[in-house]
PDB file of C-alpha atoms in Angstrom:
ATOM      1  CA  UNK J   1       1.547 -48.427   4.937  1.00 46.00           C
ATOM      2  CA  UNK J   2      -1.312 -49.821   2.812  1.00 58.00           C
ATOM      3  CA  UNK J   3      -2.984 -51.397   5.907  1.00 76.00           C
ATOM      4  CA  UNK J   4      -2.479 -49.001   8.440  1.00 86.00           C
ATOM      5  CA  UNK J   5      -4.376 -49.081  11.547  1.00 92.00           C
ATOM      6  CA  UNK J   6      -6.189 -47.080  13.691  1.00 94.00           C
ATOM      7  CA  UNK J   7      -4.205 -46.423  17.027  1.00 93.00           C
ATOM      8  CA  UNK J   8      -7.658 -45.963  18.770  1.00 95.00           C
ATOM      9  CA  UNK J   9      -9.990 -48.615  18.067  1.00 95.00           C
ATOM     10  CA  UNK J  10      -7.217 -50.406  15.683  1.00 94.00           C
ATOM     11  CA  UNK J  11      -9.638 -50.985  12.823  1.00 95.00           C
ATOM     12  CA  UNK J  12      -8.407 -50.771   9.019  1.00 95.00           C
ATOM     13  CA  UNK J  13      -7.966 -47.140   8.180  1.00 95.00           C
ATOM     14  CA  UNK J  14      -9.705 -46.023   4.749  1.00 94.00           C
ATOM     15  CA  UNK J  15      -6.712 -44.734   2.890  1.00 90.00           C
ATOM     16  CA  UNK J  16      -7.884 -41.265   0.546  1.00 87.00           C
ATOM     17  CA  UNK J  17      -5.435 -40.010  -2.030  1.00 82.00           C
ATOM     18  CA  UNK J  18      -5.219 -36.593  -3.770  1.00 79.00           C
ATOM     19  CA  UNK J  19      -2.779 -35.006  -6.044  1.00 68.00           C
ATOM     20  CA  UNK J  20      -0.344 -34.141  -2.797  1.00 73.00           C
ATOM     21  CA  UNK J  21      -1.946 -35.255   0.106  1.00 82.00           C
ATOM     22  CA  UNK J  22      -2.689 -38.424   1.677  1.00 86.00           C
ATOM     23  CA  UNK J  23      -5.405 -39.401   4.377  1.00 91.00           C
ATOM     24  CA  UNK J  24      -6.071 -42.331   5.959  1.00 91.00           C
ATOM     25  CA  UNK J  25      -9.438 -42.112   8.254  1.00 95.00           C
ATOM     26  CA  UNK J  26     -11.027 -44.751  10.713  1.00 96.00           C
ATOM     27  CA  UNK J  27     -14.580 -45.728   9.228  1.00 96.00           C
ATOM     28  CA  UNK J  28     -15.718 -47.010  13.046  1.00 96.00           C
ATOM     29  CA  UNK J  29     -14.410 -44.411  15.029  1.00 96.00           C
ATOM     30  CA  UNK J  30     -13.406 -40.947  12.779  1.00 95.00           C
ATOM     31  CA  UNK J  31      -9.845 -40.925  13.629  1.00 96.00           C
ATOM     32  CA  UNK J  32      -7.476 -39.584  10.710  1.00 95.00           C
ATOM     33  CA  UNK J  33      -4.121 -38.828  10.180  1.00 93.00           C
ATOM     34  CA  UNK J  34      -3.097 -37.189   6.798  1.00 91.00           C
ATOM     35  CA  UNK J  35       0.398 -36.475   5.138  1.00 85.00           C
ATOM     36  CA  UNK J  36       1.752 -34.328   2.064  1.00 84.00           C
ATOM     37  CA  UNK J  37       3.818 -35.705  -0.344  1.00 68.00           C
ATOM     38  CA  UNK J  38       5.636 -34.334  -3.486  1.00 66.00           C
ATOM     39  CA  UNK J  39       7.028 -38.115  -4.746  1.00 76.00           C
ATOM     40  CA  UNK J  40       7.500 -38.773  -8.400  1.00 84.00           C
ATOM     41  CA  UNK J  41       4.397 -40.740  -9.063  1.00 87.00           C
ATOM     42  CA  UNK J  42       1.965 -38.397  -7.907  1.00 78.00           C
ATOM     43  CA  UNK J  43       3.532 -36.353 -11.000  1.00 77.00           C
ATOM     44  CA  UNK J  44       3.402 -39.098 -13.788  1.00 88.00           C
ATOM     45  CA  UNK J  45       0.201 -38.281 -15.862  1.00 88.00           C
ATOM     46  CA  UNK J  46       0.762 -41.250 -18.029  1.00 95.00           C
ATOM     47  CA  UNK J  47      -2.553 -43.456 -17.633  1.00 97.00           C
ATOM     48  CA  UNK J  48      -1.192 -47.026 -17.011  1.00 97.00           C
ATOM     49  CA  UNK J  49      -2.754 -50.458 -17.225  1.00 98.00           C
ATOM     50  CA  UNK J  50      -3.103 -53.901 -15.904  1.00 98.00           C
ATOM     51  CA  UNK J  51      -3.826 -56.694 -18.393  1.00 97.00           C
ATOM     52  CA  UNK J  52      -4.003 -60.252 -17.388  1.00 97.00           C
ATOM     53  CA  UNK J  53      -1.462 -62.518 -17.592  1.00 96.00           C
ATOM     54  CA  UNK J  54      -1.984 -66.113 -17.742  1.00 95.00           C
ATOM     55  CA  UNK J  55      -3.406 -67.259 -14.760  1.00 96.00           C
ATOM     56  CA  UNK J  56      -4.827 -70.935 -13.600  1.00 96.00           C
ATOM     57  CA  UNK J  57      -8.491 -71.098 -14.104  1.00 94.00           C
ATOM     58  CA  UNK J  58      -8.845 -73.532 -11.652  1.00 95.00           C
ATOM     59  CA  UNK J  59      -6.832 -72.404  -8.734  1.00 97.00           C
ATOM     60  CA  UNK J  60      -9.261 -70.825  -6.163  1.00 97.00           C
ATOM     61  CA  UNK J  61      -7.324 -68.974  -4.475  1.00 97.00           C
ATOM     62  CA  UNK J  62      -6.259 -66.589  -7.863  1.00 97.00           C
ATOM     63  CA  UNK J  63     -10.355 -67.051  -8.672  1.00 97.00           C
ATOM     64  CA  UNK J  64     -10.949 -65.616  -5.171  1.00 97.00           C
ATOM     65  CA  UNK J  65      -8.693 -62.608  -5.331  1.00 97.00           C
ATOM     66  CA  UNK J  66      -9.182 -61.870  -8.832  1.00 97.00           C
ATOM     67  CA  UNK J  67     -13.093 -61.989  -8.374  1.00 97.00           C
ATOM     68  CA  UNK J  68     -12.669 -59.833  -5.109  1.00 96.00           C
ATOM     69  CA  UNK J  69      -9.893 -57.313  -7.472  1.00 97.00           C
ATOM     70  CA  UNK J  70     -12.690 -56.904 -10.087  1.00 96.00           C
ATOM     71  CA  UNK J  71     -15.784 -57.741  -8.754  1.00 96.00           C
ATOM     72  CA  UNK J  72     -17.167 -60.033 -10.651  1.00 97.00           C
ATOM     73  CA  UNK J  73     -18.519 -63.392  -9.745  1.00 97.00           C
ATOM     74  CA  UNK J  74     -17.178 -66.603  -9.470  1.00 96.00           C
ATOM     75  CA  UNK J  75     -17.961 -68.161 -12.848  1.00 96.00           C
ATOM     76  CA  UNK J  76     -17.071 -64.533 -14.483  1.00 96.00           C
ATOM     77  CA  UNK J  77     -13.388 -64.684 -13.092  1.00 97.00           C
ATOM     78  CA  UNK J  78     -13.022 -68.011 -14.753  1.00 96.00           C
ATOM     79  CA  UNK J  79     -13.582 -66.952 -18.316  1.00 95.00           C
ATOM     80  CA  UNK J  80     -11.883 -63.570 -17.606  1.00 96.00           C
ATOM     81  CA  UNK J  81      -9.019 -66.005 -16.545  1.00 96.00           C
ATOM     82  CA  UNK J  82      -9.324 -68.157 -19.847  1.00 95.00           C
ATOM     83  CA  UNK J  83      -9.501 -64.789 -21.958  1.00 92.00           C
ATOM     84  CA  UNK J  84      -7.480 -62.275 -20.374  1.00 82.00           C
ATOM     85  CA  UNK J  85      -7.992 -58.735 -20.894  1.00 94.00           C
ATOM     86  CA  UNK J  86      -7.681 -55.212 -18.804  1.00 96.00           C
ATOM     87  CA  UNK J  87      -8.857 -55.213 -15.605  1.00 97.00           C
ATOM     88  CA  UNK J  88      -7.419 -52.035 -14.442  1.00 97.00           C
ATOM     89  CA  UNK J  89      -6.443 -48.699 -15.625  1.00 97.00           C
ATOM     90  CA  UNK J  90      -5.386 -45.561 -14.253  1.00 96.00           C
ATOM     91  CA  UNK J  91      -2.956 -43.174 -12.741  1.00 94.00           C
ATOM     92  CA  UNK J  92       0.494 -44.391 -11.385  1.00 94.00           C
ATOM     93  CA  UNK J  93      -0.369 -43.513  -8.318  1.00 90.00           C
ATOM     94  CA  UNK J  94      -3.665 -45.580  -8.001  1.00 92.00           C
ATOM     95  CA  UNK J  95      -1.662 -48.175 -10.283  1.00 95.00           C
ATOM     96  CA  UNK J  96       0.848 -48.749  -7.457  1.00 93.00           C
ATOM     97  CA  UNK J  97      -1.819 -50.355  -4.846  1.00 92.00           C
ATOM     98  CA  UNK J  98      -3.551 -52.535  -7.421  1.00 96.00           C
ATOM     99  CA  UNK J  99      -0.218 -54.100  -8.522  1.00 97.00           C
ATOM    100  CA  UNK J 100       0.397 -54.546  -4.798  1.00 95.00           C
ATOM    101  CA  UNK J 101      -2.774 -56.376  -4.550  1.00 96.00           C
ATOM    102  CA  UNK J 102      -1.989 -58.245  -7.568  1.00 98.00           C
ATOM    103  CA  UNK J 103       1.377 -59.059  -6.086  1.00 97.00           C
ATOM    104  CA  UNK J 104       0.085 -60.147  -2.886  1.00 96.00           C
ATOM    105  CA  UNK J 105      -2.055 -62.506  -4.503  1.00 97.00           C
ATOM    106  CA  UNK J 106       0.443 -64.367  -6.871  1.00 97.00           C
ATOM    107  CA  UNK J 107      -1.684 -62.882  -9.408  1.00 98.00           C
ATOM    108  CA  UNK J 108       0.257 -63.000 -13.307  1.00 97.00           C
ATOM    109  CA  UNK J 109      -0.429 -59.498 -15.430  1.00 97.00           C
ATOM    110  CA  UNK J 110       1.593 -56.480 -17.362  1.00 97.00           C
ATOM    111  CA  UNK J 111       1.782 -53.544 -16.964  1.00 98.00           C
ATOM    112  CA  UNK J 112       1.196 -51.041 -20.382  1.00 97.00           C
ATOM    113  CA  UNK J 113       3.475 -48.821 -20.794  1.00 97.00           C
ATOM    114  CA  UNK J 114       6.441 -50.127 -18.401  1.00 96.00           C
ATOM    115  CA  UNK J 115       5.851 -48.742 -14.799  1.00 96.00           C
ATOM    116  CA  UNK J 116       8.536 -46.860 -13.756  1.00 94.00           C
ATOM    117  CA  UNK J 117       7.654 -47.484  -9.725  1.00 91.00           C
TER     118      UNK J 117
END
């Protein structure tokens, strides 16, 4: 459901999570759907986070999704590749679609402490 789109215009929905609820609203047209949710994560007050595993400095396409993950330029992403360190921290629940992004990008990293989800 991380890419859900809208049934009217079908643009990417901009997904918007609180403690319980869940809403996922259409930036071009307003549309939004939201949920409620009592799952396990949205419970876990542990703050979590992604280090960097060892990556390939020269493979573009990790350079490209890494840069686009933190933000930082091309020749940035290199040396943060070369010296890994944290590039994300938070709440399981945030957590959860960063690692997805991670995974979907063949992206190496750990998780601090072990993530339950």
């Amino acid at each position: 459901m991380t890419n859900r789109k809208c049934p009217k215009c079908e643009t990417k929905m901009k997904k918007n999570i609180e403690k319980f609820s869940i809403a996922w609203v259409c930036p071009k047209c307003g549309y939004g759907e939201a949920i409620t949710t009592t799952t396990p994560i949205y419970d876990d007050n542990n703050t979590y986070s992604i280090i960097l595993g060892e990556n390939d400095a020269n493979d573009i396409s990790i350079i490209k999704a890494l840069s686009k993950f933190t933000g930082l330029n091309f020749l940035q992403t290199k040396e943060l590749i070369r010296t890994p360190k944290l590039i994300y921290s938070g709440k399981a629940y945030e957590l959860l679609e960063k690692k997805e992004e991670l995974d979907k990008a063949k992206i190496k990293y750990i998780i601090k402490p072990k993530f339950p989800y």
